[in-house]
């Protein structure tokens, strides 16, 4: 149980392109999903918290107009990297937390998306 | 906000030996501490977690201990095997706000030598 699917697994595209990444909770509902960015040999850095039916909450220093988040249902959140540039190249990972219960529930991660901007 | 420090950054052990990774946190109100294992290029996987109402939790070869007074928690892996080689991350939740975002430690690259 608690499977999170992330798509696509890798993207290579030209500078200036917008890229959409999907995060789906397959066998549970998630009112809250999280988007992380991970550089090689570094830790997971939270970018934003995605809340179903409301606006996402962005971490300090993360441009909300650059990284658009939509959480339209209890099982799907999307991250769109707009007008991507080489410095946006990274490993993007989503996670989801089971709806209900206490807020101290585990986060379950997707497989990540490796984004390379040429 | 929560500040999580993790040590060591790299750890090499011989197969069969034990490995210990330590984390400290800053927010005394934090009450949930997960550990994740991440193999190269793959997703972080939850391997064990502990809540602050207990001091220790064990699952086969893996255990986590929590010292709330000192604000630190540790991951213990016994009888290590080559497949335990990976990066391990500890985490602690922010207590401000309702989303309880996790702050992750910097990670420990564990290498189990055959």
GROMACS .gro file of C-alpha atoms in nm:
model
  232
    1UNK     CA    1   0.000   0.000   0.000
    2UNK     CA    2   0.083   0.374  -0.005
    3UNK     CA    3   0.220   0.382  -0.358
    4UNK     CA    4   0.309   0.713  -0.517
    5UNK     CA    5   0.359   0.731  -0.891
    6UNK     CA    6   0.559   1.013  -1.050
    7UNK     CA    7   0.574   1.079  -1.422
    8UNK     CA    8   0.781   1.127  -1.628
    9UNK     CA    9   1.090   0.964  -1.479
   10UNK     CA   10   1.324   1.173  -1.691
   11UNK     CA   11   1.301   1.470  -1.923
   12UNK     CA   12   1.554   1.628  -2.154
   13UNK     CA   13   1.446   1.948  -2.321
   14UNK     CA   14   1.565   2.277  -2.458
   15UNK     CA   15   1.602   2.594  -2.258
   16UNK     CA   16   1.279   2.794  -2.249
   17UNK     CA   17   1.054   2.490  -2.249
   18UNK     CA   18   0.792   2.436  -1.980
   19UNK     CA   19   0.785   2.092  -1.822
   20UNK     CA   20   0.500   1.934  -1.629
   21UNK     CA   21   0.558   1.661  -1.370
   22UNK     CA   22   0.272   1.456  -1.228
   23UNK     CA   23   0.251   1.299  -0.885
   24UNK     CA   24  -0.026   1.050  -0.812
   25UNK     CA   25  -0.118   0.859  -0.501
   26UNK     CA   26  -0.236   0.527  -0.643
   27UNK     CA   27  -0.402   0.353  -0.353
   28UNK     CA   28  -0.476   0.626  -0.105
   29UNK     CA   29  -0.605   0.980  -0.087
   30UNK     CA   30  -0.365   1.260  -0.007
   31UNK     CA   31  -0.480   1.605   0.093
   32UNK     CA   32  -0.118   1.711   0.121
   33UNK     CA   33   0.166   1.645  -0.120
   34UNK     CA   34   0.517   1.782  -0.111
   35UNK     CA   35   0.760   1.873  -0.386
   36UNK     CA   36   1.134   1.840  -0.328
   37UNK     CA   37   1.443   1.915  -0.526
   38UNK     CA   38   1.761   1.714  -0.486
   39UNK     CA   39   2.102   1.797  -0.629
   40UNK     CA   40   2.364   1.523  -0.667
   41UNK     CA   41   2.495   1.397  -0.334
   42UNK     CA   42   2.280   1.642  -0.144
   43UNK     CA   43   1.975   1.623   0.077
   44UNK     CA   44   1.611   1.670  -0.006
   45UNK     CA   45   1.517   2.035  -0.014
   46UNK     CA   46   1.148   2.114   0.020
   47UNK     CA   47   1.021   2.346  -0.252
   48UNK     CA   48   0.653   2.365  -0.176
   49UNK     CA   49   0.358   2.206  -0.002
   50UNK     CA   50   0.067   2.121  -0.226
   51UNK     CA   51  -0.277   2.133  -0.069
   52UNK     CA   52  -0.582   1.983  -0.237
   53UNK     CA   53  -0.828   2.251  -0.334
   54UNK     CA   54  -0.616   2.546  -0.223
   55UNK     CA   55  -0.302   2.733  -0.314
   56UNK     CA   56   0.036   2.577  -0.264
   57UNK     CA   57   0.269   2.703   0.006
   58UNK     CA   58   0.616   2.781  -0.121
   59UNK     CA   59   0.941   2.773   0.073
   60UNK     CA   60   1.145   3.087   0.104
   61UNK     CA   61   1.344   3.152  -0.209
   62UNK     CA   62   1.129   2.937  -0.436
   63UNK     CA   63   0.959   3.137  -0.712
   64UNK     CA   64   0.592   3.047  -0.730
   65UNK     CA   65   0.561   3.182  -1.083
   66UNK     CA   66   0.852   2.965  -1.189
   67UNK     CA   67   0.728   2.645  -1.025
   68UNK     CA   68   0.354   2.622  -1.070
   69UNK     CA   69   0.174   2.369  -0.854
   70UNK     CA   70  -0.177   2.241  -0.901
   71UNK     CA   71  -0.345   1.994  -0.666
   72UNK     CA   72  -0.682   1.947  -0.827
   73UNK     CA   73  -0.782   1.618  -0.668
   74UNK     CA   74  -0.706   1.402  -0.369
   75UNK     CA   75  -0.478   1.182  -0.577
   76UNK     CA   76  -0.299   1.417  -0.817
   77UNK     CA   77  -0.059   1.707  -0.785
   78UNK     CA   78   0.136   1.859  -1.073
   79UNK     CA   79   0.450   2.069  -1.079
   80UNK     CA   80   0.517   2.277  -1.389
   81UNK     CA   81   0.863   2.422  -1.435
   82UNK     CA   82   0.799   2.722  -1.656
   83UNK     CA   83   1.054   2.851  -1.906
   84UNK     CA   84   1.312   2.608  -1.777
   85UNK     CA   85   1.682   2.696  -1.792
   86UNK     CA   86   1.994   2.486  -1.736
   87UNK     CA   87   2.011   2.587  -1.371
   88UNK     CA   88   1.672   2.420  -1.321
   89UNK     CA   89   1.825   2.085  -1.405
   90UNK     CA   90   1.784   1.863  -1.101
   91UNK     CA   91   1.609   1.561  -0.952
   92UNK     CA   92   1.253   1.652  -0.853
   93UNK     CA   93   1.071   1.422  -0.612
   94UNK     CA   94   0.718   1.436  -0.482
   95UNK     CA   95   0.576   1.278  -0.171
   96UNK     CA   96   0.228   1.227  -0.037
   97UNK     CA   97   0.085   1.180   0.305
   98UNK     CA   98  -0.220   0.973   0.381
   99UNK     CA   99  -0.537   1.175   0.425
  100UNK     CA  100  -0.679   1.180   0.772
  101UNK     CA  101  -0.529   1.060   1.095
  102UNK     CA  102  -0.264   1.264   1.270
  103UNK     CA  103  -0.025   1.490   1.089
  104UNK     CA  104   0.258   1.265   1.202
  105UNK     CA  105   0.198   1.020   0.925
  106UNK     CA  106   0.483   0.902   0.703
  107UNK     CA  107   0.547   1.064   0.369
  108UNK     CA  108   0.561   0.824   0.077
  109UNK     CA  109   0.780   0.923  -0.215
  110UNK     CA  110   0.749   0.896  -0.588
  111UNK     CA  111   1.034   0.767  -0.803
  112UNK     CA  112   1.147   1.117  -0.893
  113UNK     CA  113   1.193   1.299  -1.221
  114UNK     CA  114   1.537   1.374  -1.354
  115UNK     CA  115   1.515   1.700  -1.545
  116UNK     CA  116   1.793   1.804  -1.780
  117UNK     CA  117   1.770   2.137  -1.958
  118UNK     CA  118   2.003   2.186  -2.251
  119UNK     CA  119   1.195   2.634   1.207
  120UNK     CA  120   1.342   2.293   1.261
  121UNK     CA  121   1.715   2.239   1.217
  122UNK     CA  122   1.836   1.881   1.173
  123UNK     CA  123   2.201   1.784   1.181
  124UNK     CA  124   2.319   1.439   1.077
  125UNK     CA  125   2.652   1.262   1.135
  126UNK     CA  126   2.860   1.112   0.994
  127UNK     CA  127   2.836   1.212   0.630
  128UNK     CA  128   3.007   0.889   0.523
  129UNK     CA  129   3.039   0.556   0.701
  130UNK     CA  130   3.215   0.241   0.592
  131UNK     CA  131   3.173  -0.084   0.781
  132UNK     CA  132   3.264  -0.445   0.724
  133UNK     CA  133   2.985  -0.683   0.642
  134UNK     CA  134   2.836  -0.819   0.962
  135UNK     CA  135   2.937  -0.520   1.173
  136UNK     CA  136   2.696  -0.262   1.312
  137UNK     CA  137   2.639   0.089   1.183
  138UNK     CA  138   2.511   0.387   1.380
  139UNK     CA  139   2.395   0.719   1.237
  140UNK     CA  140   2.304   1.009   1.463
  141UNK     CA  141   2.080   1.312   1.420
  142UNK     CA  142   2.006   1.610   1.638
  143UNK     CA  143   1.708   1.840   1.610
  144UNK     CA  144   1.634   2.184   1.743
  145UNK     CA  145   1.259   2.202   1.802
  146UNK     CA  146   1.170   2.043   2.135
  147UNK     CA  147   0.806   2.014   2.024
  148UNK     CA  148   0.893   1.775   1.741
  149UNK     CA  149   0.736   1.436   1.805
  150UNK     CA  150   0.788   1.223   1.494
  151UNK     CA  151   1.120   1.107   1.352
  152UNK     CA  152   1.141   0.899   1.033
  153UNK     CA  153   1.445   0.746   0.868
  154UNK     CA  154   1.467   0.703   0.492
  155UNK     CA  155   1.698   0.492   0.277
  156UNK     CA  156   1.779   0.613  -0.072
  157UNK     CA  157   1.966   0.406  -0.325
  158UNK     CA  158   2.136   0.584  -0.612
  159UNK     CA  159   1.882   0.740  -0.848
  160UNK     CA  160   1.587   0.597  -0.662
  161UNK     CA  161   1.316   0.717  -0.430
  162UNK     CA  162   1.369   0.761  -0.057
  163UNK     CA  163   1.207   0.469   0.122
  164UNK     CA  164   1.083   0.483   0.478
  165UNK     CA  165   1.265   0.217   0.677
  166UNK     CA  166   1.161   0.300   1.031
  167UNK     CA  167   1.006   0.583   1.229
  168UNK     CA  168   0.955   0.666   1.593
  169UNK     CA  169   0.715   0.886   1.782
  170UNK     CA  170   0.815   1.073   2.093
  171UNK     CA  171   0.607   0.863   2.329
  172UNK     CA  172   0.862   0.581   2.304
  173UNK     CA  173   1.237   0.574   2.345
  174UNK     CA  174   1.322   0.287   2.114
  175UNK     CA  175   1.174   0.095   1.826
  176UNK     CA  176   1.311  -0.212   1.655
  177UNK     CA  177   1.235  -0.387   1.329
  178UNK     CA  178   1.456  -0.691   1.267
  179UNK     CA  179   1.809  -0.559   1.207
  180UNK     CA  180   1.708  -0.194   1.227
  181UNK     CA  181   1.641   0.007   1.541
  182UNK     CA  182   1.592   0.371   1.625
  183UNK     CA  183   1.651   0.530   1.964
  184UNK     CA  184   1.524   0.867   2.075
  185UNK     CA  185   1.652   1.092   2.353
  186UNK     CA  186   1.405   1.377   2.387
  187UNK     CA  187   1.599   1.550   2.660
  188UNK     CA  188   1.911   1.573   2.449
  189UNK     CA  189   1.709   1.616   2.128
  190UNK     CA  190   1.881   1.347   1.934
  191UNK     CA  191   1.785   1.020   1.770
  192UNK     CA  192   1.993   0.745   1.616
  193UNK     CA  193   1.959   0.471   1.358
  194UNK     CA  194   2.121   0.138   1.440
  195UNK     CA  195   2.174  -0.130   1.177
  196UNK     CA  196   2.309  -0.463   1.302
  197UNK     CA  197   2.462  -0.747   1.103
  198UNK     CA  198   2.509  -0.519   0.804
  199UNK     CA  199   2.486  -0.662   0.454
  200UNK     CA  200   2.609  -0.521   0.120
  201UNK     CA  201   2.250  -0.439   0.024
  202UNK     CA  202   2.237  -0.198   0.317
  203UNK     CA  203   2.474   0.027   0.123
  204UNK     CA  204   2.282   0.347   0.043
  205UNK     CA  205   2.230   0.703   0.161
  206UNK     CA  206   2.029   0.733   0.480
  207UNK     CA  207   1.837   1.045   0.577
  208UNK     CA  208   1.683   1.136   0.909
  209UNK     CA  209   1.403   1.391   0.933
  210UNK     CA  210   1.201   1.584   1.186
  211UNK     CA  211   0.880   1.781   1.141
  212UNK     CA  212   0.828   2.150   1.177
  213UNK     CA  213   0.582   2.212   1.455
  214UNK     CA  214   0.458   2.545   1.321
  215UNK     CA  215   0.168   2.524   1.078
  216UNK     CA  216  -0.060   2.231   1.010
  217UNK     CA  217   0.126   2.064   0.721
  218UNK     CA  218   0.412   1.937   0.941
  219UNK     CA  219   0.666   1.957   0.665
  220UNK     CA  220   0.975   1.746   0.722
  221UNK     CA  221   1.323   1.889   0.748
  222UNK     CA  222   1.579   1.636   0.633
  223UNK     CA  223   1.930   1.581   0.758
  224UNK     CA  224   2.220   1.609   0.517
  225UNK     CA  225   2.242   1.234   0.465
  226UNK     CA  226   2.489   0.956   0.543
  227UNK     CA  227   2.647   0.749   0.269
  228UNK     CA  228   2.678   0.400   0.418
  229UNK     CA  229   2.907   0.154   0.247
  230UNK     CA  230   2.911  -0.207   0.361
  231UNK     CA  231   3.230  -0.376   0.252
  232UNK     CA  232   3.204  -0.748   0.169
   0.00000   0.00000   0.00000
